[in-house]
PDB file of C-alpha atoms in Angstrom:
ATOM      1  CA  MET A   1      84.434  63.235 200.527  1.00  0.00           C
ATOM      2  CA  ARG A   2      83.462  59.575 200.405  1.00  0.00           C
ATOM      3  CA  LEU A   3      80.637  60.302 197.951  1.00  0.00           C
ATOM      4  CA  LEU A   4      82.775  62.611 195.846  1.00  0.00           C
ATOM      5  CA  ALA A   5      85.330  59.826 195.505  1.00  0.00           C
ATOM      6  CA  ARG A   6      82.647  57.594 193.992  1.00  0.00           C
ATOM      7  CA  LEU A   7      82.022  59.973 191.090  1.00  0.00           C
ATOM      8  CA  THR A   8      83.459  58.716 187.809  1.00  0.00           C
ATOM      9  CA  ILE A   9      84.823  60.855 184.979  1.00  0.00           C
ATOM     10  CA  ARG A  10      81.524  60.319 183.164  1.00  0.00           C
ATOM     11  CA  ASP A  11      79.567  61.355 186.264  1.00  0.00           C
ATOM     12  CA  ARG A  12      81.558  64.565 186.479  1.00  0.00           C
ATOM     13  CA  GLN A  13      80.946  65.274 182.793  1.00  0.00           C
ATOM     14  CA  LEU A  14      77.224  64.944 183.421  1.00  0.00           C
ATOM     15  CA  LEU A  15      77.387  67.251 186.448  1.00  0.00           C
ATOM     16  CA  ASP A  16      79.322  69.790 184.345  1.00  0.00           C
ATOM     17  CA  TRP A  17      76.495  69.769 181.815  1.00  0.00           C
ATOM     18  CA  LEU A  18      73.759  70.055 184.429  1.00  0.00           C
ATOM     19  CA  ALA A  19      75.550  73.005 186.020  1.00  0.00           C
ATOM     20  CA  GLU A  20      75.776  74.787 182.669  1.00  0.00           C
ATOM     21  CA  HIS A  21      72.556  73.705 180.956  1.00  0.00           C
ATOM     22  CA  TYR A  22      70.145  73.211 183.876  1.00  0.00           C
ATOM     23  CA  LEU A  23      68.537  69.910 182.884  1.00  0.00           C
ATOM     24  CA  LEU A  24      68.741  66.872 180.644  1.00  0.00           C
ATOM     25  CA  SER A  25      66.347  63.986 180.093  1.00  0.00           C
ATOM     26  CA  THR A  26      67.086  60.308 180.590  1.00  0.00           C
ATOM     27  CA  ASP A  27      67.094  59.787 176.813  1.00  0.00           C
ATOM     28  CA  GLN A  28      69.495  62.690 176.263  1.00  0.00           C
ATOM     29  CA  ILE A  29      71.927  61.492 178.907  1.00  0.00           C
ATOM     30  CA  ALA A  30      71.810  57.931 177.572  1.00  0.00           C
ATOM     31  CA  ALA A  31      72.452  59.035 173.971  1.00  0.00           C
ATOM     32  CA  ALA A  32      75.430  61.216 174.832  1.00  0.00           C
ATOM     33  CA  LEU A  33      77.182  59.281 177.585  1.00  0.00           C
ATOM     34  CA  PHE A  34      76.067  55.647 177.930  1.00  0.00           C
ATOM     35  CA  PRO A  35      76.079  52.454 175.823  1.00  0.00           C
ATOM     36  CA  SER A  36      72.365  51.896 176.476  1.00  0.00           C
ATOM     37  CA  LYS A  37      69.352  53.448 178.151  1.00  0.00           C
ATOM     38  CA  ARG A  38      69.344  50.679 180.752  1.00  0.00           C
ATOM     39  CA  ALA A  39      72.939  51.465 181.723  1.00  0.00           C
ATOM     40  CA  ALA A  40      72.057  55.151 181.957  1.00  0.00           C
ATOM     41  CA  THR A  41      68.978  54.478 184.091  1.00  0.00           C
ATOM     42  CA  LEU A  42      70.914  52.325 186.557  1.00  0.00           C
ATOM     43  CA  ARG A  43      73.720  54.860 186.989  1.00  0.00           C
ATOM     44  CA  LEU A  44      71.303  57.773 187.253  1.00  0.00           C
ATOM     45  CA  ALA A  45      69.443  55.929 190.010  1.00  0.00           C
ATOM     46  CA  ALA A  46      72.726  55.546 191.880  1.00  0.00           C
ATOM     47  CA  LEU A  47      73.566  59.242 191.388  1.00  0.00           C
ATOM     48  CA  TYR A  48      70.108  60.153 192.671  1.00  0.00           C
ATOM     49  CA  GLU A  49      70.640  58.043 195.783  1.00  0.00           C
ATOM     50  CA  MET A  50      73.977  59.804 196.301  1.00  0.00           C
ATOM     51  CA  GLU A  51      72.171  63.162 195.900  1.00  0.00           C
ATOM     52  CA  ALA A  52      74.514  64.068 193.056  1.00  0.00           C
ATOM     53  CA  VAL A  53      71.411  64.800 190.952  1.00  0.00           C
ATOM     54  CA  ASN A  54      67.800  65.752 191.528  1.00  0.00           C
ATOM     55  CA  ARG A  55      65.080  64.427 189.249  1.00  0.00           C
ATOM     56  CA  PHE A  56      61.481  65.174 188.349  1.00  0.00           C
ATOM     57  CA  VAL A  57      58.981  63.921 185.787  1.00  0.00           C
ATOM     58  CA  ASP A  58      58.755  65.652 182.412  1.00  0.00           C
ATOM     59  CA  VAL A  59      55.211  66.930 181.974  1.00  0.00           C
ATOM     60  CA  THR A  60      55.976  69.171 178.963  1.00  0.00           C
ATOM     61  CA  THR A  61      56.557  66.678 176.148  1.00  0.00           C
ATOM     62  CA  GLY A  62      54.267  63.804 177.103  1.00  0.00           C
ATOM     63  CA  THR A  63      57.122  61.309 177.533  1.00  0.00           C
ATOM     64  CA  ARG A  64      56.817  61.228 181.344  1.00  0.00           C
ATOM     65  CA  GLN A  65      60.505  60.374 181.573  1.00  0.00           C
ATOM     66  CA  HIS A  66      62.738  61.782 184.287  1.00  0.00           C
ATOM     67  CA  LEU A  67      64.505  65.092 183.854  1.00  0.00           C
ATOM     68  CA  TYR A  68      67.695  65.600 185.849  1.00  0.00           C
ATOM     69  CA  ALA A  69      69.216  68.672 187.516  1.00  0.00           C
ATOM     70  CA  LEU A  70      72.061  69.175 189.983  1.00  0.00           C
ATOM     71  CA  GLY A  71      71.527  67.661 193.409  1.00  0.00           C
ATOM     72  CA  PRO A  72      73.178  68.781 196.674  1.00  0.00           C
ATOM     73  CA  LEU A  73      76.356  66.816 195.963  1.00  0.00           C
ATOM     74  CA  GLY A  74      76.475  68.158 192.412  1.00  0.00           C
ATOM     75  CA  ALA A  75      76.075  71.675 193.749  1.00  0.00           C
ATOM     76  CA  LEU A  76      79.140  71.127 195.938  1.00  0.00           C
ATOM     77  CA  VAL A  77      81.120  70.278 192.810  1.00  0.00           C
ATOM     78  CA  HIS A  78      79.671  73.316 190.987  1.00  0.00           C
ATOM     79  CA  PRO A  79      78.912  75.999 193.596  1.00  0.00           C
ATOM     80  CA  SER A  80      78.712  78.740 190.954  1.00  0.00           C
ATOM     81  CA  ALA A  81      76.252  76.943 188.638  1.00  0.00           C
ATOM     82  CA  TYR A  82      73.802  79.055 186.645  1.00  0.00           C
ATOM     83  CA  ASN A  83      70.850  79.481 188.945  1.00  0.00           C
ATOM     84  CA  ASP A  84      67.682  80.565 187.171  1.00  0.00           C
ATOM     85  CA  PRO A  85      66.801  79.906 183.513  1.00  0.00           C
ATOM     86  CA  ASP A  86      64.214  82.716 183.499  1.00  0.00           C
ATOM     87  CA  ARG A  87      66.167  85.396 185.385  1.00  0.00           C
ATOM     88  CA  PRO A  88      69.959  85.350 184.956  1.00  0.00           C
ATOM     89  CA  ASP A  89      70.344  88.157 187.507  1.00  0.00           C
ATOM     90  CA  ALA A  90      68.218  86.457 190.197  1.00  0.00           C
ATOM     91  CA  PRO A  91      69.778  85.921 193.640  1.00  0.00           C
ATOM     92  CA  ALA A  92      71.452  82.551 194.061  1.00  0.00           C
ATOM     93  CA  PRO A  93      69.169  79.819 195.432  1.00  0.00           C
ATOM     94  CA  ARG A  94      69.740  78.759 199.018  1.00  0.00           C
ATOM     95  CA  THR A  95      69.882  75.039 198.160  1.00  0.00           C
ATOM     96  CA  ALA A  96      70.097  72.686 195.202  1.00  0.00           C
ATOM     97  CA  THR A  97      66.427  71.892 195.795  1.00  0.00           C
ATOM     98  CA  ASP A  98      65.546  75.580 195.399  1.00  0.00           C
ATOM     99  CA  ARG A  99      67.475  75.621 192.128  1.00  0.00           C
ATOM    100  CA  THR A 100      65.621  72.539 190.905  1.00  0.00           C
ATOM    101  CA  GLU A 101      62.284  74.128 191.795  1.00  0.00           C
ATOM    102  CA  ARG A 102      63.173  77.156 189.690  1.00  0.00           C
ATOM    103  CA  ILE A 103      63.910  74.847 186.773  1.00  0.00           C
ATOM    104  CA  VAL A 104      60.711  72.828 187.257  1.00  0.00           C
ATOM    105  CA  GLY A 105      58.686  76.051 187.280  1.00  0.00           C
ATOM    106  CA  SER A 106      60.490  77.676 184.382  1.00  0.00           C
ATOM    107  CA  ARG A 107      58.392  78.828 181.439  1.00  0.00           C
ATOM    108  CA  LYS A 108      61.394  77.864 179.284  1.00  0.00           C
ATOM    109  CA  LEU A 109      61.411  74.177 180.203  1.00  0.00           C
ATOM    110  CA  ALA A 110      60.453  72.839 176.761  1.00  0.00           C
ATOM    111  CA  HIS A 111      62.736  75.388 175.097  1.00  0.00           C
ATOM    112  CA  LEU A 112      65.688  74.273 177.226  1.00  0.00           C
ATOM    113  CA  LEU A 113      65.106  70.632 176.327  1.00  0.00           C
ATOM    114  CA  GLY A 114      64.849  71.474 172.626  1.00  0.00           C
ATOM    115  CA  THR A 115      67.987  73.605 172.675  1.00  0.00           C
ATOM    116  CA  ASN A 116      69.977  70.980 174.563  1.00  0.00           C
ATOM    117  CA  GLN A 117      68.788  68.260 172.174  1.00  0.00           C
ATOM    118  CA  MET A 118      70.800  69.666 169.284  1.00  0.00           C
ATOM    119  CA  PHE A 119      74.036  69.570 171.260  1.00  0.00           C
ATOM    120  CA  ILE A 120      73.249  66.122 172.630  1.00  0.00           C
ATOM    121  CA  ASP A 121      72.754  64.905 169.057  1.00  0.00           C
ATOM    122  CA  LEU A 122      76.178  66.259 168.132  1.00  0.00           C
ATOM    123  CA  HIS A 123      77.803  64.576 171.138  1.00  0.00           C
ATOM    124  CA  ALA A 124      76.097  61.279 170.289  1.00  0.00           C
ATOM    125  CA  TYR A 125      77.247  61.575 166.668  1.00  0.00           C
ATOM    126  CA  SER A 126      80.856  62.143 167.745  1.00  0.00           C
ATOM    127  CA  ARG A 127      80.804  58.900 169.749  1.00  0.00           C
ATOM    128  CA  ALA A 128      80.374  56.985 166.474  1.00  0.00           C
ATOM    129  CA  ASP A 129      82.705  59.151 164.362  1.00  0.00           C
ATOM    130  CA  PRO A 130      86.260  59.576 165.704  1.00  0.00           C
ATOM    131  CA  ASN A 131      86.824  62.484 163.307  1.00  0.00           C
ATOM    132  CA  ALA A 132      84.007  64.542 164.844  1.00  0.00           C
ATOM    133  CA  ARG A 133      83.998  66.390 168.154  1.00  0.00           C
ATOM    134  CA  LEU A 134      81.955  69.061 169.898  1.00  0.00           C
ATOM    135  CA  LEU A 135      84.710  71.260 171.281  1.00  0.00           C
ATOM    136  CA  ARG A 136      82.560  73.924 172.906  1.00  0.00           C
ATOM    137  CA  TRP A 137      78.998  73.866 174.248  1.00  0.00           C
ATOM    138  CA  TRP A 138      77.906  77.061 175.947  1.00  0.00           C
ATOM    139  CA  SER A 139      74.479  77.772 177.368  1.00  0.00           C
ATOM    140  CA  GLU A 140      72.436  80.905 176.694  1.00  0.00           C
ATOM    141  CA  GLN A 141      73.596  82.401 180.002  1.00  0.00           C
ATOM    142  CA  HIS A 142      77.271  81.613 179.334  1.00  0.00           C
ATOM    143  CA  ALA A 143      77.282  83.001 175.788  1.00  0.00           C
ATOM    144  CA  THR A 144      75.240  86.060 176.783  1.00  0.00           C
ATOM    145  CA  ALA A 145      77.638  86.885 179.618  1.00  0.00           C
ATOM    146  CA  ALA A 146      80.735  86.322 177.469  1.00  0.00           C
ATOM    147  CA  TYR A 147      79.447  88.606 174.697  1.00  0.00           C
ATOM    148  CA  ALA A 148      77.472  91.046 176.857  1.00  0.00           C
ATOM    149  CA  LEU A 149      78.855  94.124 175.120  1.00  0.00           C
ATOM    150  CA  SER A 150      77.611  92.912 171.731  1.00  0.00           C
ATOM    151  CA  GLY A 151      74.023  92.469 172.902  1.00  0.00           C
ATOM    152  CA  ILE A 152      73.616  88.978 171.416  1.00  0.00           C
ATOM    153  CA  ARG A 153      71.570  86.400 173.311  1.00  0.00           C
ATOM    154  CA  PRO A 154      71.881  83.037 171.529  1.00  0.00           C
ATOM    155  CA  ASP A 155      70.085  79.981 172.856  1.00  0.00           C
ATOM    156  CA  GLY A 156      73.412  78.182 172.664  1.00  0.00           C
ATOM    157  CA  HIS A 157      76.908  78.451 171.209  1.00  0.00           C
ATOM    158  CA  GLY A 158      79.142  75.687 169.975  1.00  0.00           C
ATOM    159  CA  ILE A 159      82.361  74.834 168.167  1.00  0.00           C
ATOM    160  CA  TRP A 160      82.028  71.718 166.003  1.00  0.00           C
ATOM    161  CA  GLN A 161      85.049  69.924 164.560  1.00  0.00           C
ATOM    162  CA  VAL A 162      85.202  67.412 161.728  1.00  0.00           C
ATOM    163  CA  GLY A 163      88.698  66.456 160.646  1.00  0.00           C
ATOM    164  CA  ASP A 164      90.839  69.591 160.691  1.00  0.00           C
ATOM    165  CA  ARG A 165      87.911  71.989 160.200  1.00  0.00           C
ATOM    166  CA  THR A 166      86.292  73.810 163.123  1.00  0.00           C
ATOM    167  CA  THR A 167      82.934  75.525 162.705  1.00  0.00           C
ATOM    168  CA  GLY A 168      81.606  77.905 165.316  1.00  0.00           C
ATOM    169  CA  PHE A 169      77.899  78.669 165.447  1.00  0.00           C
ATOM    170  CA  TRP A 170      75.183  80.518 167.330  1.00  0.00           C
ATOM    171  CA  LEU A 171      71.941  78.632 167.839  1.00  0.00           C
ATOM    172  CA  GLU A 172      68.486  80.208 167.745  1.00  0.00           C
ATOM    173  CA  HIS A 173      66.072  77.416 168.649  1.00  0.00           C
ATOM    174  CA  ASP A 174      62.813  78.547 167.089  1.00  0.00           C
ATOM    175  CA  ARG A 175      59.530  77.034 168.284  1.00  0.00           C
ATOM    176  CA  GLY A 176      57.356  79.220 166.066  1.00  0.00           C
ATOM    177  CA  THR A 177      56.209  81.442 168.925  1.00  0.00           C
ATOM    178  CA  GLU A 178      57.823  84.651 167.644  1.00  0.00           C
ATOM    179  CA  LYS A 179      56.978  86.697 164.590  1.00  0.00           C
ATOM    180  CA  ILE A 180      59.469  86.411 161.755  1.00  0.00           C
ATOM    181  CA  ALA A 181      60.227  90.132 162.063  1.00  0.00           C
ATOM    182  CA  THR A 182      61.260  89.519 165.687  1.00  0.00           C
ATOM    183  CA  VAL A 183      63.564  86.685 164.653  1.00  0.00           C
ATOM    184  CA  LEU A 184      65.166  88.823 161.947  1.00  0.00           C
ATOM    185  CA  GLY A 185      65.613  91.670 164.402  1.00  0.00           C
ATOM    186  CA  LYS A 186      67.972  89.521 166.464  1.00  0.00           C
ATOM    187  CA  LEU A 187      70.407  89.343 163.551  1.00  0.00           C
ATOM    188  CA  ARG A 188      71.468  92.985 163.835  1.00  0.00           C
ATOM    189  CA  ASN A 189      73.565  92.424 166.950  1.00  0.00           C
ATOM    190  CA  TYR A 190      75.119  89.281 165.477  1.00  0.00           C
ATOM    191  CA  ALA A 191      76.092  91.280 162.379  1.00  0.00           C
ATOM    192  CA  GLN A 192      77.678  93.998 164.511  1.00  0.00           C
ATOM    193  CA  LEU A 193      79.657  91.406 166.469  1.00  0.00           C
ATOM    194  CA  ALA A 194      80.853  89.810 163.217  1.00  0.00           C
ATOM    195  CA  GLU A 195      82.542  93.099 162.263  1.00  0.00           C
ATOM    196  CA  VAL A 196      84.986  92.908 165.195  1.00  0.00           C
ATOM    197  CA  GLY A 197      84.712  89.382 166.611  1.00  0.00           C
ATOM    198  CA  PRO A 198      83.825  85.869 165.476  1.00  0.00           C
ATOM    199  CA  ARG A 199      81.936  85.565 162.213  1.00  0.00           C
ATOM    200  CA  TYR A 200      79.954  82.457 163.013  1.00  0.00           C
ATOM    201  CA  PRO A 201      76.769  81.382 161.242  1.00  0.00           C
ATOM    202  CA  VAL A 202      73.514  81.970 163.075  1.00  0.00           C
ATOM    203  CA  LEU A 203      71.540  78.716 162.947  1.00  0.00           C
ATOM    204  CA  LEU A 204      67.784  79.314 162.815  1.00  0.00           C
ATOM    205  CA  ARG A 205      66.473  75.873 163.704  1.00  0.00           C
ATOM    206  CA  VAL A 206      62.723  75.649 163.215  1.00  0.00           C
ATOM    207  CA  ALA A 207      59.926  73.134 163.696  1.00  0.00           C
ATOM    208  CA  SER A 208      58.581  72.869 160.152  1.00  0.00           C
ATOM    209  CA  ARG A 209      59.561  73.169 156.518  1.00  0.00           C
ATOM    210  CA  ARG A 210      56.912  75.840 156.050  1.00  0.00           C
ATOM    211  CA  ARG A 211      58.419  77.993 158.803  1.00  0.00           C
ATOM    212  CA  GLU A 212      61.845  77.537 157.225  1.00  0.00           C
ATOM    213  CA  ARG A 213      60.562  78.624 153.804  1.00  0.00           C
ATOM    214  CA  ASN A 214      58.955  81.722 155.278  1.00  0.00           C
ATOM    215  CA  LEU A 215      62.216  82.623 157.015  1.00  0.00           C
ATOM    216  CA  LEU A 216      64.277  82.100 153.870  1.00  0.00           C
ATOM    217  CA  ASP A 217      61.880  84.276 151.887  1.00  0.00           C
ATOM    218  CA  ALA A 218      62.195  87.025 154.495  1.00  0.00           C
ATOM    219  CA  LEU A 219      65.988  86.689 154.626  1.00  0.00           C
ATOM    220  CA  ALA A 220      66.224  87.217 150.857  1.00  0.00           C
ATOM    221  CA  GLY A 221      65.851  90.950 151.398  1.00  0.00           C
ATOM    222  CA  VAL A 222      68.264  91.221 154.314  1.00  0.00           C
ATOM    223  CA  PRO A 223      71.872  92.355 153.640  1.00  0.00           C
ATOM    224  CA  ALA A 224      74.331  89.489 154.106  1.00  0.00           C
ATOM    225  CA  GLY A 225      76.209  90.930 157.079  1.00  0.00           C
ATOM    226  CA  LEU A 226      76.927  87.468 158.425  1.00  0.00           C
ATOM    227  CA  PRO A 227      76.160  83.840 157.512  1.00  0.00           C
ATOM    228  CA  VAL A 228      72.658  82.673 158.415  1.00  0.00           C
ATOM    229  CA  ALA A 229      71.509  79.083 157.934  1.00  0.00           C
ATOM    230  CA  THR A 230      68.144  77.438 158.502  1.00  0.00           C
ATOM    231  CA  GLY A 231      67.381  73.869 159.528  1.00  0.00           C
ATOM    232  CA  ILE A 232      64.574  71.670 160.840  1.00  0.00           C
ATOM    233  CA  HIS A 233      64.339  70.204 164.348  1.00  0.00           C
ATOM    234  CA  SER A 234      63.737  66.719 162.970  1.00  0.00           C
ATOM    235  CA  GLU A 235      66.918  66.628 160.849  1.00  0.00           C
ATOM    236  CA  HIS A 236      70.225  65.579 162.389  1.00  0.00           C
ATOM    237  CA  PRO A 237      72.284  68.728 163.013  1.00  0.00           C
ATOM    238  CA  ALA A 238      75.618  67.174 161.997  1.00  0.00           C
ATOM    239  CA  GLY A 239      74.363  66.118 158.566  1.00  0.00           C
ATOM    240  CA  PRO A 240      73.218  67.889 155.391  1.00  0.00           C
ATOM    241  CA  ALA A 241      70.499  69.754 157.266  1.00  0.00           C
ATOM    242  CA  TRP A 242      71.390  73.427 156.730  1.00  0.00           C
ATOM    243  CA  THR A 243      70.427  75.906 154.032  1.00  0.00           C
ATOM    244  CA  VAL A 244      72.572  79.048 153.872  1.00  0.00           C
ATOM    245  CA  ALA A 245      70.228  81.982 153.360  1.00  0.00           C
ATOM    246  CA  SER A 246      72.464  83.696 150.792  1.00  0.00           C
ATOM    247  CA  ASP A 247      72.835  80.522 148.700  1.00  0.00           C
ATOM    248  CA  THR A 248      70.173  80.635 145.989  1.00  0.00           C
ATOM    249  CA  SER A 249      70.903  77.040 144.934  1.00  0.00           C
ATOM    250  CA  GLY A 250      69.042  75.713 147.982  1.00  0.00           C
ATOM    251  CA  LEU A 251      71.838  73.189 148.599  1.00  0.00           C
ATOM    252  CA  ARG A 252      71.659  71.673 152.079  1.00  0.00           C
ATOM    253  CA  ARG A 253      75.039  71.533 153.748  1.00  0.00           C
ATOM    254  CA  TRP A 254      76.622  69.590 156.578  1.00  0.00           C
ATOM    255  CA  LEU A 255      77.278  71.589 159.727  1.00  0.00           C
ATOM    256  CA  HIS A 256      81.045  71.515 159.226  1.00  0.00           C
ATOM    257  CA  GLU A 257      80.609  72.896 155.697  1.00  0.00           C
ATOM    258  CA  LEU A 258      79.017  76.150 156.839  1.00  0.00           C
ATOM    259  CA  PRO A 259      81.101  79.333 156.470  1.00  0.00           C
ATOM    260  CA  SER A 260      82.769  80.157 159.767  1.00  0.00           C
ATOM    261  CA  ASP A 261      85.568  82.449 160.936  1.00  0.00           C
ATOM    262  CA  HIS A 262      86.898  82.656 164.503  1.00  0.00           C
ATOM    263  CA  GLY A 263      87.652  86.340 163.926  1.00  0.00           C
ATOM    264  CA  PRO A 264      90.699  88.508 164.583  1.00  0.00           C
ATOM    265  CA  VAL A 265      93.275  87.797 167.250  1.00  0.00           C
ATOM    266  CA  ASN A 266      92.397  90.824 169.346  1.00  0.00           C
ATOM    267  CA  ALA A 267      91.964  90.565 173.107  1.00  0.00           C
ATOM    268  CA  ALA A 268      89.957  93.798 173.198  1.00  0.00           C
ATOM    269  CA  THR A 269      87.312  93.041 170.571  1.00  0.00           C
ATOM    270  CA  ASN A 270      87.471  89.228 170.464  1.00  0.00           C
ATOM    271  CA  PRO A 271      88.430  88.082 174.000  1.00  0.00           C
ATOM    272  CA  HIS A 272      86.842  84.634 173.690  1.00  0.00           C
ATOM    273  CA  ARG A 273      88.361  83.761 170.336  1.00  0.00           C
ATOM    274  CA  TYR A 274      88.604  79.987 169.862  1.00  0.00           C
ATOM    275  CA  SER A 275      92.208  78.883 169.323  1.00  0.00           C
ATOM    276  CA  GLY A 276      92.366  75.218 170.312  1.00  0.00           C
ATOM    277  CA  PRO A 277      90.693  72.217 171.983  1.00  0.00           C
ATOM    278  CA  GLU A 278      91.410  73.550 175.479  1.00  0.00           C
ATOM    279  CA  ASP A 279      89.413  76.778 174.952  1.00  0.00           C
TER     280      ASP A 279
END
């Protein structure tokens, strides 16, 4: 209880994210929550000493910075945290250390960091723009469970607000490891969901301009059952970084300019419909 009382609102926000999204790097945490990397490093060291977080060295990207996951104290705050990034149906780990070891050994480690980076960039952007806000940030496991009947499996799901406009989206973080036909095959379930639920754009975020061009060429022959937009990892996701596949002008749009519809008010077919900031 004494240690729990020492957790600040910002600490609890971080623990919420680690429970939902498994891990974040020092740089990501600093960008989204702290005024500087030094301030982040000092507080993270204190949280590590309190066992609120576990940490290990990133060996996937070459940065050698620390990556953070829930520690024993954090697991007390979030006893039902998602447990295994590779196997959503795996038995719950016995301890927070077991959970961390699953994350360290995950084949999806680099993919998780890349997926989380987009949402971190949006959070960091909103700190400098009072008109912008990331209202929803769901992990792959959360979104997959919420929309299990539809068969979609996005890498992430978000609701982005700028001014009075809210834009929902599904993220497919593409690292170039799948054939384009495989990527396009994922769109069928999104299109079926759009007929009865939210009609959010699917964001195909890729590593290179060449990969984007190949995807856009392939999408030219696909019926426009739902909005699909492509973007590049290196471009800021809030800005004019998105090309809508059905738009032959090639105009790159801001995230909040993408076509988006929260879908019908129907508890049976659209139970997770976004209706306000508290959703």
